[in-house]
Each structure stands twice: as C-alpha cells, then as structure tokens.
mmCIF file with all atom_site columns, C-alpha atoms in Angstrom:
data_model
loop_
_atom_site.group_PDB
_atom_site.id
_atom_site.type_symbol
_atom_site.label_atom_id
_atom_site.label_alt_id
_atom_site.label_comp_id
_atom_site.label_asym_id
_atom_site.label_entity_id
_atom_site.label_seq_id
_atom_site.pdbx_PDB_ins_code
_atom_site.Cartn_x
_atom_site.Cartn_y
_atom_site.Cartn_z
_atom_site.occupancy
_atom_site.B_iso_or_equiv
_atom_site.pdbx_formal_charge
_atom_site.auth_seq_id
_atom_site.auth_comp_id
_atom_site.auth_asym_id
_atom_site.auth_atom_id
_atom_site.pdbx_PDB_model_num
ATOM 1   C CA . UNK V 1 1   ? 78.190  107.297 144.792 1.00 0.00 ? 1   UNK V CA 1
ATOM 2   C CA . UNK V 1 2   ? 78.201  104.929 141.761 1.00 0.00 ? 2   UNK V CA 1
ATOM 3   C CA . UNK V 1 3   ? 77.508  107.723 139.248 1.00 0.00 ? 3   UNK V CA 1
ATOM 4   C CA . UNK V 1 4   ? 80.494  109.823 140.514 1.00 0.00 ? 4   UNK V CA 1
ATOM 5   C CA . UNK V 1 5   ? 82.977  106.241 140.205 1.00 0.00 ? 5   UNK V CA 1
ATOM 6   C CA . UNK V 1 6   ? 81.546  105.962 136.866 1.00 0.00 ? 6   UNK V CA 1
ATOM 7   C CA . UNK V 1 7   ? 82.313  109.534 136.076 1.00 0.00 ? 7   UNK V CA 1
ATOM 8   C CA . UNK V 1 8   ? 85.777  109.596 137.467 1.00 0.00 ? 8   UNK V CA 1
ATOM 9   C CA . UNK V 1 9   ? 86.527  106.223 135.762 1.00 0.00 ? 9   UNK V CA 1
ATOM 10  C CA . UNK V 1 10  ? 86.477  108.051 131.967 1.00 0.00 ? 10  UNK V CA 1
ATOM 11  C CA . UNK V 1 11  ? 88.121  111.428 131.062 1.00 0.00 ? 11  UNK V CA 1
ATOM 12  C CA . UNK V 1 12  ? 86.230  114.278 129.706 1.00 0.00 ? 12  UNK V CA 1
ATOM 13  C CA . UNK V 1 13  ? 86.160  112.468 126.193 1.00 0.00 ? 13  UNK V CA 1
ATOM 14  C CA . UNK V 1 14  ? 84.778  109.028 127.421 1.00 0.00 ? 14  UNK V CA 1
ATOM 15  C CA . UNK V 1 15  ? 88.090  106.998 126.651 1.00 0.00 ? 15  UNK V CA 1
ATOM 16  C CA . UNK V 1 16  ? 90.239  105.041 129.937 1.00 0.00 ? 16  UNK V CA 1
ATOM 17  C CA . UNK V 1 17  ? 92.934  106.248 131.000 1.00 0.00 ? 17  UNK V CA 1
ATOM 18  C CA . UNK V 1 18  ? 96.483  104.712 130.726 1.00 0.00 ? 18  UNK V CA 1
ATOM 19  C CA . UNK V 1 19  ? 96.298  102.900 133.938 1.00 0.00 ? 19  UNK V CA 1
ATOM 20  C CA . UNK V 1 20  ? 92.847  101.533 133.409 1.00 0.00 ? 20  UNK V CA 1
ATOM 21  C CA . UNK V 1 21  ? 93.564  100.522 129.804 1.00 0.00 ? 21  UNK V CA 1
ATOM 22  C CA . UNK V 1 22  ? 96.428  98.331  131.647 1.00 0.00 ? 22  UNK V CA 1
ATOM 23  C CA . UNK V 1 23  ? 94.159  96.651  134.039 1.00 0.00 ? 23  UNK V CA 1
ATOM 24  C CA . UNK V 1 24  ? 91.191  96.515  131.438 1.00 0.00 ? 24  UNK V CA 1
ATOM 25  C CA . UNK V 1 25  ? 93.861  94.850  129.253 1.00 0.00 ? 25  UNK V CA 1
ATOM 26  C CA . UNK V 1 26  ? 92.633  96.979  126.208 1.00 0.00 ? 26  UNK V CA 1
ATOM 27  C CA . UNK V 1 27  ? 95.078  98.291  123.891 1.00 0.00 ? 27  UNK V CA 1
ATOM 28  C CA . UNK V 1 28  ? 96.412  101.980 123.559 1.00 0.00 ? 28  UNK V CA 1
ATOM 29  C CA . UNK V 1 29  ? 95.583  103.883 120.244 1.00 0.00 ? 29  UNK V CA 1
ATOM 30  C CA . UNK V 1 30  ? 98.383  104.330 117.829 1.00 0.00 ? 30  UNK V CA 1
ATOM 31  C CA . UNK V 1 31  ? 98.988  107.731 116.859 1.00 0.00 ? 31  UNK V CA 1
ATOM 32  C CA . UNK V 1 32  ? 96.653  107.406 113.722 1.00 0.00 ? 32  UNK V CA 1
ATOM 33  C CA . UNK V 1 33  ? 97.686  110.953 112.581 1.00 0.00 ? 33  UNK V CA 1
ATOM 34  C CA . UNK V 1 34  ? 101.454 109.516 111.021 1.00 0.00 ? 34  UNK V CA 1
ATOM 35  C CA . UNK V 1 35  ? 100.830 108.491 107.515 1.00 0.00 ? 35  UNK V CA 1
ATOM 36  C CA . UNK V 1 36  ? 104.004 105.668 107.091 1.00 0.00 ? 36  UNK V CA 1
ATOM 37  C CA . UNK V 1 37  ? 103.200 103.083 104.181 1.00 0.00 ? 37  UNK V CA 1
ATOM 38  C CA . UNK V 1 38  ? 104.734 100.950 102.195 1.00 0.00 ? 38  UNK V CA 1
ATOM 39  C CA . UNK V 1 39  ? 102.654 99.656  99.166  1.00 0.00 ? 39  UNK V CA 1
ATOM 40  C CA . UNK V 1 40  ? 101.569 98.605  95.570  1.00 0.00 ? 40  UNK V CA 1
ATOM 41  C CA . UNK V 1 41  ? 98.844  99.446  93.418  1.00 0.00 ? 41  UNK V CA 1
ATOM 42  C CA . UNK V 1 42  ? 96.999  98.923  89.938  1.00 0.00 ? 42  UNK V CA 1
ATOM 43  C CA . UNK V 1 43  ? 95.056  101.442 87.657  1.00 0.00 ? 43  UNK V CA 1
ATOM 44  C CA . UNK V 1 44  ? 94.649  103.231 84.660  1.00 0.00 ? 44  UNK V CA 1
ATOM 45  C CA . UNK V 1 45  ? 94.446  106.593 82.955  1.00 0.00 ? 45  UNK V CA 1
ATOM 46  C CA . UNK V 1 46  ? 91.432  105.255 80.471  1.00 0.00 ? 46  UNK V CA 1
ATOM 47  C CA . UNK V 1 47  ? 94.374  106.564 77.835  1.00 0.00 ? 47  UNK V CA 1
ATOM 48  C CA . UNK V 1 48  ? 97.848  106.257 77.351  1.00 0.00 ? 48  UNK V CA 1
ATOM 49  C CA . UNK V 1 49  ? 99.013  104.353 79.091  1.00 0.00 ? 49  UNK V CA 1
ATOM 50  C CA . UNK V 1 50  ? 95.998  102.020 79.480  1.00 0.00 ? 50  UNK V CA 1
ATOM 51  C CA . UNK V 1 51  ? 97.445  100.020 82.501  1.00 0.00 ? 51  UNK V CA 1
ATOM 52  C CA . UNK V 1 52  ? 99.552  101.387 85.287  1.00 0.00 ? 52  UNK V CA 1
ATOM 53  C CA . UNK V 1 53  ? 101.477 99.303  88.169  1.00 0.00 ? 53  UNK V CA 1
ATOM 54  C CA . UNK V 1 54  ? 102.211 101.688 90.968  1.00 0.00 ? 54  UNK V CA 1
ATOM 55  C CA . UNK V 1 55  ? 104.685 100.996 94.219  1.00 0.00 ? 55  UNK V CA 1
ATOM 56  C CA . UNK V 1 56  ? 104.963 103.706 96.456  1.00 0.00 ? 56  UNK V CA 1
ATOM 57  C CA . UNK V 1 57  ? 105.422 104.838 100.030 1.00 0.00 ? 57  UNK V CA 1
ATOM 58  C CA . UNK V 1 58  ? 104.591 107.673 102.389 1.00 0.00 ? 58  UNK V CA 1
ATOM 59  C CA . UNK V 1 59  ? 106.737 108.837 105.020 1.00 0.00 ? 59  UNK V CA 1
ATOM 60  C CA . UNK V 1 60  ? 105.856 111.002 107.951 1.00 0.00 ? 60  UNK V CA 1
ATOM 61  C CA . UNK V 1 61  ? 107.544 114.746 108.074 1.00 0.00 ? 61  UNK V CA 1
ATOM 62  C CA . UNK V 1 62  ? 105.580 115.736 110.822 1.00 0.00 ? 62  UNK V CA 1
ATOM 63  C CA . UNK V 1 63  ? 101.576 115.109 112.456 1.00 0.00 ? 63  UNK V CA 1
ATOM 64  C CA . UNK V 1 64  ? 99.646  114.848 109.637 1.00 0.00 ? 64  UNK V CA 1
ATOM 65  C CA . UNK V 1 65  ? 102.065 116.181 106.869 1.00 0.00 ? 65  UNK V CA 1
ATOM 66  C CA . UNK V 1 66  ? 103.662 113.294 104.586 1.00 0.00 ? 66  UNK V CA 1
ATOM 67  C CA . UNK V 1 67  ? 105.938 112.587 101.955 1.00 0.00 ? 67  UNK V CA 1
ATOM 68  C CA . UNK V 1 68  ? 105.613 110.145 99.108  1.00 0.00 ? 68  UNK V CA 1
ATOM 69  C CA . UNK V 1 69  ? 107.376 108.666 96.426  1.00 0.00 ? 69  UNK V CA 1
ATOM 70  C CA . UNK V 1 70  ? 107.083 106.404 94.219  1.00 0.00 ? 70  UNK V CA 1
ATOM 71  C CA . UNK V 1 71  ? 107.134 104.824 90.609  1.00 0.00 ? 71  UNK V CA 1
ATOM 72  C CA . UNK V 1 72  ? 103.967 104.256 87.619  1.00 0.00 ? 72  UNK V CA 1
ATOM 73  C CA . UNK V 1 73  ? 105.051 101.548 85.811  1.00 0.00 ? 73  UNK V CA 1
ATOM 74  C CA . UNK V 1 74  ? 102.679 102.048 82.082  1.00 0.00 ? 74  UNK V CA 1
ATOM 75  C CA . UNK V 1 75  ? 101.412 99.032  79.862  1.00 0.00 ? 75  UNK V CA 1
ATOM 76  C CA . UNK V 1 76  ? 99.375  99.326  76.499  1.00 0.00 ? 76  UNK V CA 1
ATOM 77  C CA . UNK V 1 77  ? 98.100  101.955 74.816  1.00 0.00 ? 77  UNK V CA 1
ATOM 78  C CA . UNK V 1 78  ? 94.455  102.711 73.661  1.00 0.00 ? 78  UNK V CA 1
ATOM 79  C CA . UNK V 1 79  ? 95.335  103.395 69.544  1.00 0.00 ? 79  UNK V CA 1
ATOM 80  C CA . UNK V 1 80  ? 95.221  100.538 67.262  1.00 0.00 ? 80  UNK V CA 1
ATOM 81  C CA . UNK V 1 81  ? 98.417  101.940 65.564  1.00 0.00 ? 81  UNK V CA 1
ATOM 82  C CA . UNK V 1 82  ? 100.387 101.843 68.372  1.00 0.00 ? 82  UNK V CA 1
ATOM 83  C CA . UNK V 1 83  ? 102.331 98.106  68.484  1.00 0.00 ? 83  UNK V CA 1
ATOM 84  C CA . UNK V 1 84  ? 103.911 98.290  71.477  1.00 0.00 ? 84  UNK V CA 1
ATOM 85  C CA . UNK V 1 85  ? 104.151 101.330 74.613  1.00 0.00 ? 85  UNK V CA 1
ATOM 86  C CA . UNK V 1 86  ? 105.550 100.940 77.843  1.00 0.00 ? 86  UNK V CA 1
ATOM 87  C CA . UNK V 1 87  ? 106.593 103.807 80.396  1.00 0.00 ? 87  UNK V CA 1
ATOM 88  C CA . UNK V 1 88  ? 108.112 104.710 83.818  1.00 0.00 ? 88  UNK V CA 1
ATOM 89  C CA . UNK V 1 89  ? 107.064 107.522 85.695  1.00 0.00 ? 89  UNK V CA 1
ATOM 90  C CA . UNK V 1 90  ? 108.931 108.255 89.325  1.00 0.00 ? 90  UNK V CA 1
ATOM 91  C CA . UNK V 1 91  ? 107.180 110.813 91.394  1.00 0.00 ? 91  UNK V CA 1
ATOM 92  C CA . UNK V 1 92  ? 106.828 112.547 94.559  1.00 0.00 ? 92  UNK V CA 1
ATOM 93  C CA . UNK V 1 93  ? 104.322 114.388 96.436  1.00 0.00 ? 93  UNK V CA 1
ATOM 94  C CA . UNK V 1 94  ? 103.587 116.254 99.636  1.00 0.00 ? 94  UNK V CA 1
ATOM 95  C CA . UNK V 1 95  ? 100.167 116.333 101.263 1.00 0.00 ? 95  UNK V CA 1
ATOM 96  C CA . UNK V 1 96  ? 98.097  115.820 104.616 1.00 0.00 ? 96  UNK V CA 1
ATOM 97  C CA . UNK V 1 97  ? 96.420  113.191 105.727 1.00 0.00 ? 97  UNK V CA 1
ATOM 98  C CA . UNK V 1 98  ? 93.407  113.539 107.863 1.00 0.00 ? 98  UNK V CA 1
ATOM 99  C CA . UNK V 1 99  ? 92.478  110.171 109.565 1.00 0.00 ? 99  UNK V CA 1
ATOM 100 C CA . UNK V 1 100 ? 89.381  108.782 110.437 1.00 0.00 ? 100 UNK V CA 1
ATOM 101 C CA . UNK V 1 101 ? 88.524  107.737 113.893 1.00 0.00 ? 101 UNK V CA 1
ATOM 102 C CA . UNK V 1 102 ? 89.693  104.659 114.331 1.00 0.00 ? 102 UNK V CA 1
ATOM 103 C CA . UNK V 1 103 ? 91.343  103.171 111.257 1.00 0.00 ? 103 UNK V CA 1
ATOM 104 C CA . UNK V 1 104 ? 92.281  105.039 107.534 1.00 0.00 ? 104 UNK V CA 1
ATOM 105 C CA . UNK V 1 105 ? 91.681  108.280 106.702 1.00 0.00 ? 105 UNK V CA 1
ATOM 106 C CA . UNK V 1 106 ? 91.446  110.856 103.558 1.00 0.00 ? 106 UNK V CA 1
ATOM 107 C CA . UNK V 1 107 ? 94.656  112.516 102.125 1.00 0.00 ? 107 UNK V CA 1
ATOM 108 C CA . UNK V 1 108 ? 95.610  114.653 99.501  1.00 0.00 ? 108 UNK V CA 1
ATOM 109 C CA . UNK V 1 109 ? 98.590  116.425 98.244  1.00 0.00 ? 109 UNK V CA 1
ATOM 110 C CA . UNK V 1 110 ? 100.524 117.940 95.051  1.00 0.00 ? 110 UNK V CA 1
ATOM 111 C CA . UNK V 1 111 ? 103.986 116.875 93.715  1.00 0.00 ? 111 UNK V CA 1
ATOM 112 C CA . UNK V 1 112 ? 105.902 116.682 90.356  1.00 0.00 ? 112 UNK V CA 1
ATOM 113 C CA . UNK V 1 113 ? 107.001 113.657 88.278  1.00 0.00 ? 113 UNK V CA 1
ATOM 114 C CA . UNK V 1 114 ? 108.802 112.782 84.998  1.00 0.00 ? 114 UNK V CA 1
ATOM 115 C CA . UNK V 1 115 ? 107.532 110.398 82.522  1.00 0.00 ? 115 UNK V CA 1
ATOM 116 C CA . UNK V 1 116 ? 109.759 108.493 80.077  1.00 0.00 ? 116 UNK V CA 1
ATOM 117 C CA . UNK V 1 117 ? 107.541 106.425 77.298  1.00 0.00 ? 117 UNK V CA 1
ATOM 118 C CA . UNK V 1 118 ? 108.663 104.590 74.156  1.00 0.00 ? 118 UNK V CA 1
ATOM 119 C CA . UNK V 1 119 ? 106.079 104.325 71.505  1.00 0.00 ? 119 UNK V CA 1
ATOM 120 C CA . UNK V 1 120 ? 106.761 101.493 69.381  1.00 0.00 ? 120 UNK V CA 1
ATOM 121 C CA . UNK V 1 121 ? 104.892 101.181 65.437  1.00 0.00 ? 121 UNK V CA 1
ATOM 122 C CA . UNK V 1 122 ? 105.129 99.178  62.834  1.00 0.00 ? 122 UNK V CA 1
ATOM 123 C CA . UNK V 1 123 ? 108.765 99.749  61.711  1.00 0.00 ? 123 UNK V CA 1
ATOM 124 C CA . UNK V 1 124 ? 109.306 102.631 64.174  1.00 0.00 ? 124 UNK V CA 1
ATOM 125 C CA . UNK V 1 125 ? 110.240 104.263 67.372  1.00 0.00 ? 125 UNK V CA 1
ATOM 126 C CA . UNK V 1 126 ? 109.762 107.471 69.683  1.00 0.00 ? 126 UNK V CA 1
ATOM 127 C CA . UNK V 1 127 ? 110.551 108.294 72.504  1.00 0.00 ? 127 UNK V CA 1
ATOM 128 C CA . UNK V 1 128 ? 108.284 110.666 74.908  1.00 0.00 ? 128 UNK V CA 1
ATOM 129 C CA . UNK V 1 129 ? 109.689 112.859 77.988  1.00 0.00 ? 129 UNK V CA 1
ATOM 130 C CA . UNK V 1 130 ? 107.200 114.561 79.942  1.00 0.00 ? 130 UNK V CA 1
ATOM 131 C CA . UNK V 1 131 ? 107.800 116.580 83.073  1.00 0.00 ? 131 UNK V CA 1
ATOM 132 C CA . UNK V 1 132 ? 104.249 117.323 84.740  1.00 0.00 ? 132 UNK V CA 1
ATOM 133 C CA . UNK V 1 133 ? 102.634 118.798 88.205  1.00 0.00 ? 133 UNK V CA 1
ATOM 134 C CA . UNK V 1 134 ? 100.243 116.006 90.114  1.00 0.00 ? 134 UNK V CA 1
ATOM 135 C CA . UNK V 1 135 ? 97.554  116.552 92.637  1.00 0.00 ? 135 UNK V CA 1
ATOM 136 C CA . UNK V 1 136 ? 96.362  113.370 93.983  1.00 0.00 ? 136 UNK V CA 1
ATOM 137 C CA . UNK V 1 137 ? 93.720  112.651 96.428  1.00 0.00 ? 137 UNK V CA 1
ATOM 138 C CA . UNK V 1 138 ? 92.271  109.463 98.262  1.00 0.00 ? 138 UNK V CA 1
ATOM 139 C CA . UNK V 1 139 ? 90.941  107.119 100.714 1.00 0.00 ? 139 UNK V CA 1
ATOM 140 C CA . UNK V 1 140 ? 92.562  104.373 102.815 1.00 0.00 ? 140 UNK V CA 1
ATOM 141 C CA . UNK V 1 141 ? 90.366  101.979 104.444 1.00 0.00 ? 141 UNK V CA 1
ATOM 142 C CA . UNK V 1 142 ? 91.483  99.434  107.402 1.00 0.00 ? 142 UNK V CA 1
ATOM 143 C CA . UNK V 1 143 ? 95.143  100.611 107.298 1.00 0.00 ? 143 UNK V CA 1
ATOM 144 C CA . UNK V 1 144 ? 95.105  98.192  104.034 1.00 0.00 ? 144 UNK V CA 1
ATOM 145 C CA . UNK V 1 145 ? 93.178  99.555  101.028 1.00 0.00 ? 145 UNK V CA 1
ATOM 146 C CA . UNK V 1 146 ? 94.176  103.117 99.107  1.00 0.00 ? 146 UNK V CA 1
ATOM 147 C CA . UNK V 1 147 ? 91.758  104.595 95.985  1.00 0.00 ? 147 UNK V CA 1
ATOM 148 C CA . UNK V 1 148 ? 93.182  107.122 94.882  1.00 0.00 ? 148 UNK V CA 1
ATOM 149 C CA . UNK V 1 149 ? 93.119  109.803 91.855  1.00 0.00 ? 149 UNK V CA 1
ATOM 150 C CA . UNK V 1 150 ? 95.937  111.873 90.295  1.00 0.00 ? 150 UNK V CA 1
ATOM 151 C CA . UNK V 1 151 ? 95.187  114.851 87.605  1.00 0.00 ? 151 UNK V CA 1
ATOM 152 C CA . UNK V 1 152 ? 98.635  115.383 85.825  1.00 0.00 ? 152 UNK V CA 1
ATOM 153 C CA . UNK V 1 153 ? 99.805  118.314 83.650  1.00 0.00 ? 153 UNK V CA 1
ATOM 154 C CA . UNK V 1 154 ? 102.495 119.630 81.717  1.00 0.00 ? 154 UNK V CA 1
ATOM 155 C CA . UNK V 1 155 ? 100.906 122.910 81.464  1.00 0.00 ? 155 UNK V CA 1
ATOM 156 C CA . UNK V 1 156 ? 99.897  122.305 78.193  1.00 0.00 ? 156 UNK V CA 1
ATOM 157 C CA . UNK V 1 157 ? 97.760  118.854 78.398  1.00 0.00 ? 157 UNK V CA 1
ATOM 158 C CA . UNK V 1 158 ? 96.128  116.983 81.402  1.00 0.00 ? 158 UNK V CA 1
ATOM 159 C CA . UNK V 1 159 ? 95.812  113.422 82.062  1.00 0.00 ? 159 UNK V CA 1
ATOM 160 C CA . UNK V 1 160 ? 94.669  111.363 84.818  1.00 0.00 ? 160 UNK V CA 1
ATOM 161 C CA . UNK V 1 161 ? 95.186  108.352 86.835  1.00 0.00 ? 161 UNK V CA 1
ATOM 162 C CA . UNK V 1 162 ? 92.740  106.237 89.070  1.00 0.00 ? 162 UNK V CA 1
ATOM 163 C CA . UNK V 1 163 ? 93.842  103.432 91.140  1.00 0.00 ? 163 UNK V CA 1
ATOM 164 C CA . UNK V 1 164 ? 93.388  100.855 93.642  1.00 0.00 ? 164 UNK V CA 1
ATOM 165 C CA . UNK V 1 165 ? 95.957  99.410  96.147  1.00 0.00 ? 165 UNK V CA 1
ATOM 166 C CA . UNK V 1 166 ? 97.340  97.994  98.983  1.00 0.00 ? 166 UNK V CA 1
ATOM 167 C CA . UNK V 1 167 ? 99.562  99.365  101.529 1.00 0.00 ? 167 UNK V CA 1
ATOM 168 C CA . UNK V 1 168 ? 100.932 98.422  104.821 1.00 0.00 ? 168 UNK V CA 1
ATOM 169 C CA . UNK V 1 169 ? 100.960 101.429 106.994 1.00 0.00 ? 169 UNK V CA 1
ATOM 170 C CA . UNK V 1 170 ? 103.207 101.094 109.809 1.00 0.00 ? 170 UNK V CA 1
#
C-alpha cells in the first residue's frame, strides 16, 4: 500500500506535481529553455584591439532560439607604433541555447557586425571599417556568468574574441 502512495505521489519523471509542489511549498521550474539577458562583459582578441568592453542582450524568438545584440567597445592595441586605437563594434546574432538541468546552459549562434576603429600615430590618423560574419559560442553558469568565444571574418582575415561576463537572465 505504501509503495503504490509513493508511486502515485511522483509522475513518470520523479518530479511533484502542481498541486503537491503547492502543499510541499516548493517552487515551480521556470521555463529554463527562454534565453532573455541583459548583460556586460570584458575580454580580448590577444590583438587589435587588446581590450574589449562588451554589453549585450538576448531575447527569446521562440523555445530555445534567441536573438542578440549588442556593442564591443575596443581599447589598446598590441604594436608599439600605434599611439592611440579605440573602436566600436555593434552586432547581432542568432543561435540556440540548450540549457542545463537546472540552472545555465550552452549556446551558440552566427551573426554579422560592423567595426569602426581609428588608429591614431605619431602625427597621424586612419580610420578602419570592417564588415565581418561572427560565430560565437559559450557557457552560462548560475543564470549569472557567460564565457564566451567569437571567430570573426571579413572573408579575407579572421580574428577572435574571448570573454567573460555577467548577465541577468530574466
């Protein structure tokens, strides 16, 4: 008699049901599957530019499928001839996100940005404009923490971007 209450008392997947989640006075899951964040991040491309601040956000389209956009903001540059660089690169993606069990989750997804950088020398000036294709991949831990990596190209270079954030995901 106790083993068929016991059995009766969880669905097939072990989990309470809605009405005994109410009287056990434990929460209901979220639906972990919408990726919705709102964040900020820090990295680098171990090149030009040297230091990149990132904000960004990722809105649901539908279970599992996002959309993101957001800005690189680009500090310093690696050559010794090179007085001053700075650089601003909006950009937006699509991609998945496949969560883990309870919080986080692994996503990836390909986009397009466009990257305006000054170059400043001794005496001198130039301007760089750079339209390139991203893929981007990563990790966010807790709801709170992203790592992620970007490959960029213009079809006719590659660079890279590796970061390390914080997001609030909704």
């Amino acid at each position: 008699m106790l083993v068929i209450f016991v059995l009766s008392s969880f669905s097939i997947f072990g989990a309470l049901t809605d009405d005994q989640r109410i009287i056990a006075d434990e929460p209901a899951p979220a639906d972990n599957r919408r990726f919705q964040t709102l964040g900020f991040s820090l990295g680098t491309t171990f090149a030009d530019p040297l230091i990149i601040a990132s904000i960004h956000g990722t809105f649901p389209i539908a279970q599992n499928v996002f959309f993101e956009i957001g800005c690189d903001f680009g500090f310093r540059s690696i050559y010794e001839d090179v007085t001053g660089y700075n650089s601003i690169h909006p950009f937006a993606h699509i991609g998945l996100f496949m969560p883990f069990r309870k919080r986080g989750g692994f996503f990836a997804g390909a986009g397009g940005g466009y990257k305006i950088a000054l170059y400043e020398f001794d005496g001198a000036s130039t301007n760089v404009n750079v339209f390139g294709f991203n893929v981007t991949a990563g990790f966010n831990f807790w709801d709170r923490i992203n790592i992620s990596y970007t490959l960029r190209t213009n079809f006719t270079s590659a660079s890279n971007k590796l970061a390390l954030g914080f997001v609030h995901r909704f």
